[in-house]
Amino acid sequence: MDSRTVLALCGLIVSSSYLSLTYDKSYAFDRPVHTSITVLAAAGIVLIGWNRVVRLIWRGRPKSQEYNALPLEELRNESPSPRSPRPRSPLPRSPISPGSPRFANGNGFPKSPKTKSDPAPPPSLKKLRITWVFLVVAICCRVKLLHWIARESQCATRSYVWAIPLVIALHDFWTVRRHEQFNEQDVVSPSRLAVIRSRITQSRYRFLLPTMCLALGSALVMAAADLPRSTYICAEVFRYRGIVPFSQALATMLDCCIIISSVGLVSRGRVSQTQEARSYSAVGWAFLSSSLILALGGTLVVIFRPGYRHWAFSLSFYYIRSLCAFASAALLSVLCALFALDGVGPLTTSVIVAFVCTYSRDSDSAWINRGPYPPVNTSLVLFSIFLYILGTFWYTRIGTPNEEYHSARSAKQRSSLVRLPGWMSITIVILFLLRIFLALSRTGQLSIHPIDEMIGNAQSLHQSWLKKAQAAESLSDAVSQYRIRYHRPPPPMFDQWYQWAKNKKTLIMNDFDQIHEDLLPFWGMAPQEIRQQTRDLIVNPANEVAGISIRGGRASIASNIPSEHKRMLDGLVNMVAKFAEYLPDMDLAINVLESPRVAVPYSTLRVMRDMGLRNADDRNTKDSSFSGDRGGQWQTITDGPVENPPIFQDNAGNQAFSEWGSVSCPTMSPSRLQRNWDLARLCTSCAAPHSDKSGAFLSNWTFSQDPCHQPDLASLHGLYVSPPSFRVHHNLLPVFSNSKAKGFQDILYPSIEEYAANGEAIHAPTDEHPDPPFAEKESTLFFRGAASEGISTGNNAWRSFLRQRFLHLLSPGAHTGTTSPILLPARNSESFIFSNIPDDTLRALLPANAKFTEIANCIDPDCILERVQFESASEGATSPPVSFQDFWKYKYLLDLDGSGHNTRFTAFLRSHSLVFKAGILREWWSNRVTAWKHFVPLDVRGHSLFPTLAYFHGFPETQDSKEFPPHEDAAQRIAEEGKRWADRVLRKEDMEVYMFRLLLEWGRMTDDRRDELGFGAREKWWEGTHVGIGQGKGDKKKSTLAKFIGGG
């Protein structure tokens, strides 16, 4: 084997391994046609250019340096023994032009007498042209299939890459090997062992058998270690549900045809280096022609379907970056594969690629999923590993067929062997041992159920948090705790806030980390700029931002507010009016949409946050009173020109994760580097950081809302997939919102609908709709709500929305044919094991009553398809509206994110029912509740729903497990803890205390002298026992703080 072939094989191994590990996480597959055009064009240009360079190099050389082929009869006569293989030429043979003067027969071979052993002559020019055209057509069809499969990947099955070497081996057997005959006279040693060995190494089946082992082992290991399917809906109403797996199989067959056709163009008789380059040039022209045909087709689509124009040309930075990396690896893989095809043939090349891809994916999955979830059959995995590694090792020890179909003189010469390097066999043995170690080191059982452990941990975590967050013993203690937490003195009028909170009997006095986090970036913005931006936001109604003005201790609504928002703003004014006399003059820009509005890029946000943290302890605080001319600092809202252009960018109905949802994440975080376009499989690596040690249950609810380690969130929530109302900006703007996803920089404030109790989502049991004790409720998981989380505008985006996915999972008629791992007590031990239970069985054994009340936020045909889907799955697409007070008769209440803030959750907590919650939206109370103590958290992927419900409801025995008794005592304890906690810290009074504290902080933030302001600054309260006196514009009386010292 020459050095060029060895280098080609090494490059092929490295590039194939990289592609197999990254292809399903690459932005390049967001636009598979764009990517394919780029890779094909680059490969074609490189191959054509190489041909030109080689021709220029060899053009000036004398003919004496050019290798000329000799008649094969001479080699036969000079061969020292019948069993000696024909030596390879110093230069690989390349095709020659028909009609060459040195070859009178015009087909690339010298004239010689015909014998029975002579093979058929090389293919004619007509056949080569047909092969070339077929290659172009096959490549175009393969790209189209790739686009189709990537777009509908939620219906895809496992890859068929394992079948490629088997198909090529069958092709090799049918076209070459089946005519071979074993002759014992060719065996030099007469021993029986030598005869057996020769029978194996020279058998016509010698390449078919090891590739069968490789293919079977690869298929089995993919099936045994397969990840659970995602909850992304592969809808029964779509005709392509069964077409996508068929398309995958067809794509694999096209891959085989492309490989064999490329061999037909590359592996032909050659007489010179220039002719060798010309054979690669033919493949290069096929690649370039395919890319041009695909580009032309894309151009026609853009011309005749204008709706695709924006998508076709709006290439994001993330896509371009991934395209460069992916295209470079793919180009290297294609070039190395072509050289390998010429050096060792298509069969050996496909065996190496199949082994590398299978081993890379299998080992990567085994490394990530080292816990008991998802469950795997260890025995089957070990057998599969042994089988596919045995097949590869067997193949390397036999040798590789030198696929010179059209240049050998006889079948015997056609089967000459080229031994692969010995280091390949050694490497395979080492890889086998490493993979066996990974398989045996995997944890398969758990001694304690993770939910038991998480409930205990939640109790300790909550007590630790409460100890630091609850009421301070005195004002001086509250000031000291503030300084320790936030590294600056409290804002002016902090004493009035403290007394207000004391009078309201609020429990939480110290922990207002949400306010600190929301306002920290604004320390990097000048107060004058904040005030100007506030005015610009409010004056133009097109910004969908309402204005609240506080002047002289009175709050009022800006005059240009649409009437549909006035009711909500009246509630906000009524809340602020209770403590407005202590507030400085200010204006507030209130978001009237349900979605967040501000997403600042990480590089900008980091600078602004650092400015807020830098030298906070050394601020030159001199005064404990707000500036006296606050009213003059704020421009009158009505004075601004209404014709100012809107500030926000309207992105409703478009993908929002890459540009908005993850833009505030660190540059090297997974969500900025990866794109999980394969929707068919659960992304266990995305869920692992916030899951328990088993990997099946959500353990860190706060961290689960962080998008930075979860690139798959791009297709799991309506806010990221297709938000119904989404007007956003990348600059830091002072917008107050009821809710936001982590990563947005809106300023959270309490929900006015919940505060005013005007919405229906309040806990108000009556004699007709009582809230009975937990034990008397119906043991059912209950949900009612509208399909309003995102908007589906003709692209069937509803299949990925959170509410739709969960309801599809719970619908009794949704025959998905999938299974879910459930953690159950092992039959023969005291430990717990995961068992794969069919989803249809789980729906029958775990009672749920989940339906939509309305199919909303969609346009036809999506509305029709969605309605038909849930009609067939739930015996009716929607349920008639029920009274909200009807919810209390069920033990388990399911709360799922809608399009914005949620008034249901706190009402659910106040009931005697246990709340199951899944979502990513945060509100003012998010830091106050503790998962597994006050409610049950669910991962938005939905994979934890059935295992969690089985824990509380119980599960009957199965073939592998004992009966799992219900844990209703734990469910009742969490439900009652949640109710007591909501009645203590989520009251209307607690909302007022939070809003009062927020506006004091905002008052200081917008003051031109904010670096000089701090409660008690003059008296240096942190060094002595005296406390300064705070005075604000609305507070005409000087208040002495001595009465607060010592908690008095």
Tab-separated table of N, CA and C in Angstrom, residues 112-220:
chain	number	residue	atom	x	y	z
A	112	SER	N	-3.724	-7.725	-28.153
A	112	SER	CA	-3.184	-9.013	-27.731
A	112	SER	C	-4.185	-10.074	-28.089
A	113	PRO	N	-3.708	-11.266	-28.204
A	113	PRO	CA	-4.633	-12.361	-28.563
A	113	PRO	C	-5.674	-12.557	-27.466
A	114	LYS	N	-6.900	-12.803	-27.843
A	114	LYS	CA	-7.976	-13.015	-26.885
A	114	LYS	C	-7.942	-14.452	-26.387
A	115	THR	N	-8.106	-14.601	-25.096
A	115	THR	CA	-8.194	-15.921	-24.480
A	115	THR	C	-9.420	-15.966	-23.610
A	116	LYS	N	-9.767	-17.180	-23.161
A	116	LYS	CA	-10.943	-17.321	-22.307
A	116	LYS	C	-10.778	-16.628	-20.971
A	117	SER	N	-9.525	-16.512	-20.531
A	117	SER	CA	-9.304	-15.895	-19.232
A	117	SER	C	-9.309	-14.387	-19.286
A	118	ASP	N	-9.310	-13.817	-20.473
A	118	ASP	CA	-9.287	-12.358	-20.576
A	118	ASP	C	-10.620	-11.790	-20.116
A	119	PRO	N	-10.565	-10.712	-19.331
A	119	PRO	CA	-11.802	-10.070	-18.917
A	119	PRO	C	-12.369	-9.229	-20.046
A	120	ALA	N	-13.557	-8.711	-19.801
A	120	ALA	CA	-14.159	-7.807	-20.776
A	120	ALA	C	-13.333	-6.550	-20.864
A	121	PRO	N	-13.306	-5.900	-22.006
A	121	PRO	CA	-12.528	-4.677	-22.145
A	121	PRO	C	-13.092	-3.572	-21.271
A	122	PRO	N	-12.300	-2.519	-21.038
A	122	PRO	CA	-12.782	-1.399	-20.241
A	122	PRO	C	-14.036	-0.814	-20.846
A	123	PRO	N	-14.817	-0.130	-20.038
A	123	PRO	CA	-16.078	0.402	-20.544
A	123	PRO	C	-15.851	1.400	-21.662
A	124	SER	N	-16.770	1.429	-22.563
A	124	SER	CA	-16.685	2.353	-23.685
A	124	SER	C	-16.979	3.761	-23.199
A	125	LEU	N	-16.685	4.715	-24.076
A	125	LEU	CA	-16.936	6.115	-23.718
A	125	LEU	C	-18.409	6.360	-23.462
A	126	LYS	N	-19.273	5.648	-24.180
A	126	LYS	CA	-20.714	5.814	-23.986
A	126	LYS	C	-21.125	5.366	-22.593
A	127	LYS	N	-20.572	4.233	-22.161
A	127	LYS	CA	-20.903	3.739	-20.823
A	127	LYS	C	-20.386	4.682	-19.744
A	128	LEU	N	-19.206	5.225	-19.974
A	128	LEU	CA	-18.665	6.169	-18.998
A	128	LEU	C	-19.520	7.424	-18.914
A	129	ARG	N	-20.033	7.879	-20.047
A	129	ARG	CA	-20.923	9.039	-20.032
A	129	ARG	C	-22.209	8.725	-19.275
A	130	ILE	N	-22.744	7.537	-19.515
A	130	ILE	CA	-23.951	7.138	-18.771
A	130	ILE	C	-23.675	7.094	-17.273
A	131	THR	N	-22.514	6.537	-16.919
A	131	THR	CA	-22.139	6.490	-15.508
A	131	THR	C	-22.033	7.888	-14.932
A	132	TRP	N	-21.453	8.806	-15.708
A	132	TRP	CA	-21.296	10.184	-15.231
A	132	TRP	C	-22.651	10.851	-15.017
A	133	VAL	N	-23.543	10.670	-15.969
A	133	VAL	CA	-24.885	11.270	-15.839
A	133	VAL	C	-25.628	10.653	-14.656
A	134	PHE	N	-25.522	9.349	-14.514
A	134	PHE	CA	-26.176	8.677	-13.383
A	134	PHE	C	-25.640	9.208	-12.052
A	135	LEU	N	-24.336	9.456	-11.975
A	135	LEU	CA	-23.748	9.984	-10.752
A	135	LEU	C	-24.314	11.356	-10.424
A	136	VAL	N	-24.452	12.203	-11.422
A	136	VAL	CA	-25.015	13.545	-11.195
A	136	VAL	C	-26.454	13.451	-10.702
A	137	VAL	N	-27.234	12.613	-11.351
A	137	VAL	CA	-28.647	12.460	-10.954
A	137	VAL	C	-28.750	11.885	-9.535
A	138	ALA	N	-27.916	10.895	-9.238
A	138	ALA	CA	-27.952	10.283	-7.903
A	138	ALA	C	-27.590	11.289	-6.812
A	139	ILE	N	-26.602	12.121	-7.080
A	139	ILE	CA	-26.206	13.125	-6.086
A	139	ILE	C	-27.343	14.117	-5.846
A	140	CYS	N	-27.979	14.591	-6.919
A	140	CYS	CA	-29.091	15.545	-6.766
A	140	CYS	C	-30.247	14.919	-5.993
A	141	CYS	N	-30.585	13.683	-6.316
A	141	CYS	CA	-31.662	12.999	-5.593
A	141	CYS	C	-31.295	12.790	-4.133
A	142	ARG	N	-30.032	12.476	-3.887
A	142	ARG	CA	-29.598	12.265	-2.491
A	142	ARG	C	-29.707	13.545	-1.686
A	143	VAL	N	-29.356	14.671	-2.255
A	143	VAL	CA	-29.467	15.946	-1.545
A	143	VAL	C	-30.932	16.272	-1.268
A	144	LYS	N	-31.793	16.012	-2.236
A	144	LYS	CA	-33.220	16.256	-2.021
A	144	LYS	C	-33.756	15.384	-0.893
A	145	LEU	N	-33.340	14.124	-0.859
A	145	LEU	CA	-33.759	13.249	0.233
A	145	LEU	C	-33.216	13.739	1.569
A	146	LEU	N	-31.973	14.215	1.568
A	146	LEU	CA	-31.398	14.759	2.799
A	146	LEU	C	-32.222	15.938	3.304
A	147	HIS	N	-32.609	16.802	2.391
A	147	HIS	CA	-33.444	17.954	2.778
A	147	HIS	C	-34.773	17.491	3.355
A	148	TRP	N	-35.375	16.525	2.733
A	148	TRP	CA	-36.672	15.992	3.181
A	148	TRP	C	-36.548	15.340	4.559
A	149	ILE	N	-35.522	14.519	4.732
A	149	ILE	CA	-35.350	13.806	5.999
A	149	ILE	C	-35.019	14.777	7.126
A	150	ALA	N	-34.157	15.764	6.857
A	150	ALA	CA	-33.804	16.747	7.889
A	150	ALA	C	-35.014	17.586	8.285
A	151	ARG	N	-35.877	17.899	7.334
A	151	ARG	CA	-37.058	18.713	7.638
A	151	ARG	C	-38.086	17.935	8.448
A	152	GLU	N	-38.183	16.652	8.240
A	152	GLU	CA	-39.149	15.820	8.947
A	152	GLU	C	-38.428	14.791	9.821
A	153	SER	N	-37.368	15.206	10.457
A	153	SER	CA	-36.526	14.262	11.199
A	153	SER	C	-37.241	13.656	12.397
A	154	GLN	N	-38.336	14.281	12.857
A	154	GLN	CA	-39.040	13.719	14.010
A	154	GLN	C	-39.655	12.358	13.687
A	155	CYS	N	-39.837	12.055	12.414
A	155	CYS	CA	-40.397	10.764	12.009
A	155	CYS	C	-39.322	9.779	11.563
A	156	ALA	N	-38.069	10.189	11.649
A	156	ALA	CA	-36.983	9.339	11.151
A	156	ALA	C	-36.693	8.199	12.118
A	157	THR	N	-36.159	7.134	11.579
A	157	THR	CA	-35.724	6.004	12.384
A	157	THR	C	-34.205	6.024	12.474
A	158	ARG	N	-33.641	4.939	12.954
A	158	ARG	CA	-32.176	4.878	13.080
A	158	ARG	C	-31.509	4.866	11.704
A	159	SER	N	-30.253	5.321	11.685
A	159	SER	CA	-29.511	5.407	10.439
A	159	SER	C	-29.237	4.019	9.870
A	160	TYR	N	-29.169	3.962	8.535
A	160	TYR	CA	-28.852	2.720	7.837
A	160	TYR	C	-27.421	2.711	7.315
A	161	VAL	N	-26.555	3.502	7.894
A	161	VAL	CA	-25.181	3.562	7.400
A	161	VAL	C	-24.492	2.206	7.490
A	162	TRP	N	-24.936	1.381	8.437
A	162	TRP	CA	-24.342	0.045	8.584
A	162	TRP	C	-24.560	-0.830	7.353
A	163	ALA	N	-25.571	-0.500	6.554
A	163	ALA	CA	-25.903	-1.350	5.402
A	163	ALA	C	-25.028	-1.057	4.191
A	164	ILE	N	-24.315	0.071	4.177
A	164	ILE	CA	-23.554	0.438	2.981
A	164	ILE	C	-22.474	-0.589	2.649
A	165	PRO	N	-21.591	-0.974	3.600
A	165	PRO	CA	-20.589	-1.980	3.220
A	165	PRO	C	-21.198	-3.316	2.816
A	166	LEU	N	-22.343	-3.676	3.419
A	166	LEU	CA	-22.971	-4.941	3.057
A	166	LEU	C	-23.484	-4.897	1.630
A	167	VAL	N	-24.105	-3.792	1.231
A	167	VAL	CA	-24.605	-3.668	-0.141
A	167	VAL	C	-23.451	-3.692	-1.135
A	168	ILE	N	-22.373	-2.996	-0.824
A	168	ILE	CA	-21.218	-2.980	-1.732
A	168	ILE	C	-20.569	-4.355	-1.784
A	169	ALA	N	-20.533	-5.078	-0.657
A	169	ALA	CA	-19.990	-6.433	-0.663
A	169	ALA	C	-20.844	-7.357	-1.529
A	170	LEU	N	-22.147	-7.187	-1.454
A	170	LEU	CA	-23.028	-7.988	-2.308
A	170	LEU	C	-22.802	-7.644	-3.781
A	171	HIS	N	-22.627	-6.372	-4.048
A	171	HIS	CA	-22.350	-5.962	-5.425
A	171	HIS	C	-21.018	-6.548	-5.892
A	172	ASP	N	-20.010	-6.501	-5.030
A	172	ASP	CA	-18.705	-7.067	-5.368
A	172	ASP	C	-18.805	-8.577	-5.600
A	173	PHE	N	-19.576	-9.240	-4.762
A	173	PHE	CA	-19.731	-10.685	-4.921
A	173	PHE	C	-20.434	-11.015	-6.229
A	174	TRP	N	-21.466	-10.284	-6.550
A	174	TRP	CA	-22.254	-10.595	-7.735
A	174	TRP	C	-21.488	-10.287	-9.024
A	175	THR	N	-20.716	-9.230	-9.015
A	175	THR	CA	-20.033	-8.819	-10.236
A	175	THR	C	-18.656	-9.433	-10.402
A	176	VAL	N	-18.030	-9.867	-9.305
A	176	VAL	CA	-16.650	-10.355	-9.388
A	176	VAL	C	-16.477	-11.718	-8.740
A	177	ARG	N	-16.799	-11.832	-7.452
A	177	ARG	CA	-16.374	-12.993	-6.665
A	177	ARG	C	-17.110	-14.291	-7.011
A	178	ARG	N	-18.352	-14.182	-7.490
A	178	ARG	CA	-19.118	-15.420	-7.685
A	178	ARG	C	-18.536	-16.305	-8.778
A	179	HIS	N	-17.675	-15.758	-9.624
A	179	HIS	CA	-17.063	-16.554	-10.698
A	179	HIS	C	-15.742	-17.167	-10.282
A	180	GLU	N	-15.265	-16.842	-9.064
A	180	GLU	CA	-13.958	-17.355	-8.644
A	180	GLU	C	-14.059	-18.811	-8.196
A	181	GLN	N	-12.980	-19.541	-8.389
A	181	GLN	CA	-12.919	-20.958	-7.995
A	181	GLN	C	-11.668	-21.158	-7.171
A	182	PHE	N	-11.798	-21.899	-6.062
A	182	PHE	CA	-10.630	-22.206	-5.235
A	182	PHE	C	-9.927	-23.447	-5.784
A	183	ASN	N	-8.598	-23.354	-5.930
A	183	ASN	CA	-7.781	-24.441	-6.468
A	183	ASN	C	-6.763	-24.851	-5.412
A	184	GLU	N	-6.911	-26.087	-4.887
A	184	GLU	CA	-5.996	-26.543	-3.846
A	184	GLU	C	-4.569	-26.694	-4.361
A	185	GLN	N	-4.401	-26.781	-5.664
A	185	GLN	CA	-3.044	-26.924	-6.194
A	185	GLN	C	-2.233	-25.655	-6.012
A	186	ASP	N	-2.918	-24.524	-5.792
A	186	ASP	CA	-2.196	-23.276	-5.581
A	186	ASP	C	-1.636	-23.177	-4.173
A	187	VAL	N	-2.037	-24.077	-3.273
A	187	VAL	CA	-1.558	-24.029	-1.891
A	187	VAL	C	-0.176	-24.628	-1.840
A	188	VAL	N	0.813	-23.867	-1.360
A	188	VAL	CA	2.196	-24.328	-1.323
A	188	VAL	C	2.371	-25.410	-0.284
A	189	SER	N	1.873	-25.202	0.933
A	189	SER	CA	2.023	-26.190	1.999
A	189	SER	C	0.917	-27.225	1.893
A	190	PRO	N	1.249	-28.506	1.986
A	190	PRO	CA	0.217	-29.550	1.846
A	190	PRO	C	-0.581	-29.779	3.119
A	191	SER	N	-0.260	-29.097	4.229
A	191	SER	CA	-0.942	-29.351	5.496
A	191	SER	C	-2.421	-28.974	5.393
A	192	ARG	N	-3.227	-29.657	6.196
A	192	ARG	CA	-4.667	-29.415	6.179
A	192	ARG	C	-4.991	-28.012	6.705
A	193	LEU	N	-4.181	-27.546	7.689
A	193	LEU	CA	-4.404	-26.197	8.227
A	193	LEU	C	-4.193	-25.146	7.149
A	194	ALA	N	-3.162	-25.340	6.318
A	194	ALA	CA	-2.902	-24.383	5.244
A	194	ALA	C	-4.044	-24.379	4.233
A	195	VAL	N	-4.585	-25.588	3.972
A	195	VAL	CA	-5.702	-25.668	3.029
A	195	VAL	C	-6.926	-24.928	3.581
A	196	ILE	N	-7.205	-25.138	4.893
A	196	ILE	CA	-8.358	-24.467	5.518
A	196	ILE	C	-8.172	-22.949	5.486
A	197	ARG	N	-6.933	-22.538	5.827
A	197	ARG	CA	-6.660	-21.097	5.829
A	197	ARG	C	-6.819	-20.513	4.434
A	198	SER	N	-6.338	-21.237	3.439
A	198	SER	CA	-6.462	-20.751	2.073
A	198	SER	C	-7.916	-20.729	1.627
A	199	ARG	N	-8.669	-21.730	2.059
A	199	ARG	CA	-10.098	-21.740	1.715
A	199	ARG	C	-10.794	-20.485	2.264
A	200	ILE	N	-10.369	-20.068	3.480
A	200	ILE	CA	-10.989	-18.879	4.088
A	200	ILE	C	-10.534	-17.617	3.375
A	201	THR	N	-9.219	-17.500	3.154
A	201	THR	CA	-8.681	-16.261	2.594
A	201	THR	C	-8.905	-16.135	1.103
A	202	GLN	N	-9.175	-17.252	0.423
A	202	GLN	CA	-9.385	-17.192	-1.015
A	202	GLN	C	-10.810	-17.580	-1.403
A	203	SER	N	-11.661	-17.744	-0.429
A	203	SER	CA	-13.043	-18.102	-0.731
A	203	SER	C	-13.743	-16.937	-1.412
A	204	ARG	N	-14.701	-17.266	-2.251
A	204	ARG	CA	-15.465	-16.219	-2.914
A	204	ARG	C	-16.311	-15.419	-1.912
A	205	TYR	N	-16.517	-15.979	-0.712
A	205	TYR	CA	-17.307	-15.300	0.317
A	205	TYR	C	-16.432	-14.570	1.344
A	206	ARG	N	-15.138	-14.469	1.085
A	206	ARG	CA	-14.223	-13.985	2.121
A	206	ARG	C	-14.488	-12.527	2.511
A	207	PHE	N	-15.036	-11.731	1.617
A	207	PHE	CA	-15.346	-10.349	1.948
A	207	PHE	C	-16.806	-10.178	2.357
A	208	LEU	N	-17.637	-11.091	1.953
A	208	LEU	CA	-19.065	-10.992	2.270
A	208	LEU	C	-19.330	-11.306	3.741
A	209	LEU	N	-18.672	-12.325	4.262
A	209	LEU	CA	-18.924	-12.746	5.635
A	209	LEU	C	-18.513	-11.688	6.672
A	210	PRO	N	-17.295	-11.130	6.617
A	210	PRO	CA	-16.948	-10.107	7.617
A	210	PRO	C	-17.807	-8.847	7.522
A	211	THR	N	-18.203	-8.460	6.298
A	211	THR	CA	-19.070	-7.278	6.192
A	211	THR	C	-20.457	-7.575	6.746
A	212	MET	N	-20.906	-8.824	6.656
A	212	MET	CA	-22.173	-9.194	7.286
A	212	MET	C	-22.070	-9.073	8.805
A	213	CYS	N	-20.952	-9.508	9.375
A	213	CYS	CA	-20.741	-9.352	10.827
A	213	CYS	C	-20.731	-7.882	11.215
A	214	LEU	N	-20.033	-7.067	10.436
A	214	LEU	CA	-19.973	-5.635	10.718
A	214	LEU	C	-21.358	-5.001	10.638
A	215	ALA	N	-22.106	-5.312	9.597
A	215	ALA	CA	-23.425	-4.725	9.415
A	215	ALA	C	-24.388	-5.166	10.514
A	216	LEU	N	-24.405	-6.469	10.803
A	216	LEU	CA	-25.307	-6.972	11.832
A	216	LEU	C	-24.949	-6.410	13.204
A	217	GLY	N	-23.658	-6.394	13.537
A	217	GLY	CA	-23.251	-5.837	14.816
A	217	GLY	C	-23.572	-4.366	14.938
A	218	SER	N	-23.366	-3.589	13.869
A	218	SER	CA	-23.675	-2.157	13.902
A	218	SER	C	-25.168	-1.925	14.079
A	219	ALA	N	-25.980	-2.695	13.358
A	219	ALA	CA	-27.432	-2.539	13.487
A	219	ALA	C	-27.902	-2.888	14.893
A	220	LEU	N	-27.357	-3.963	15.454
A	220	LEU	CA	-27.766	-4.377	16.797
A	220	LEU	C	-27.338	-3.383	17.860
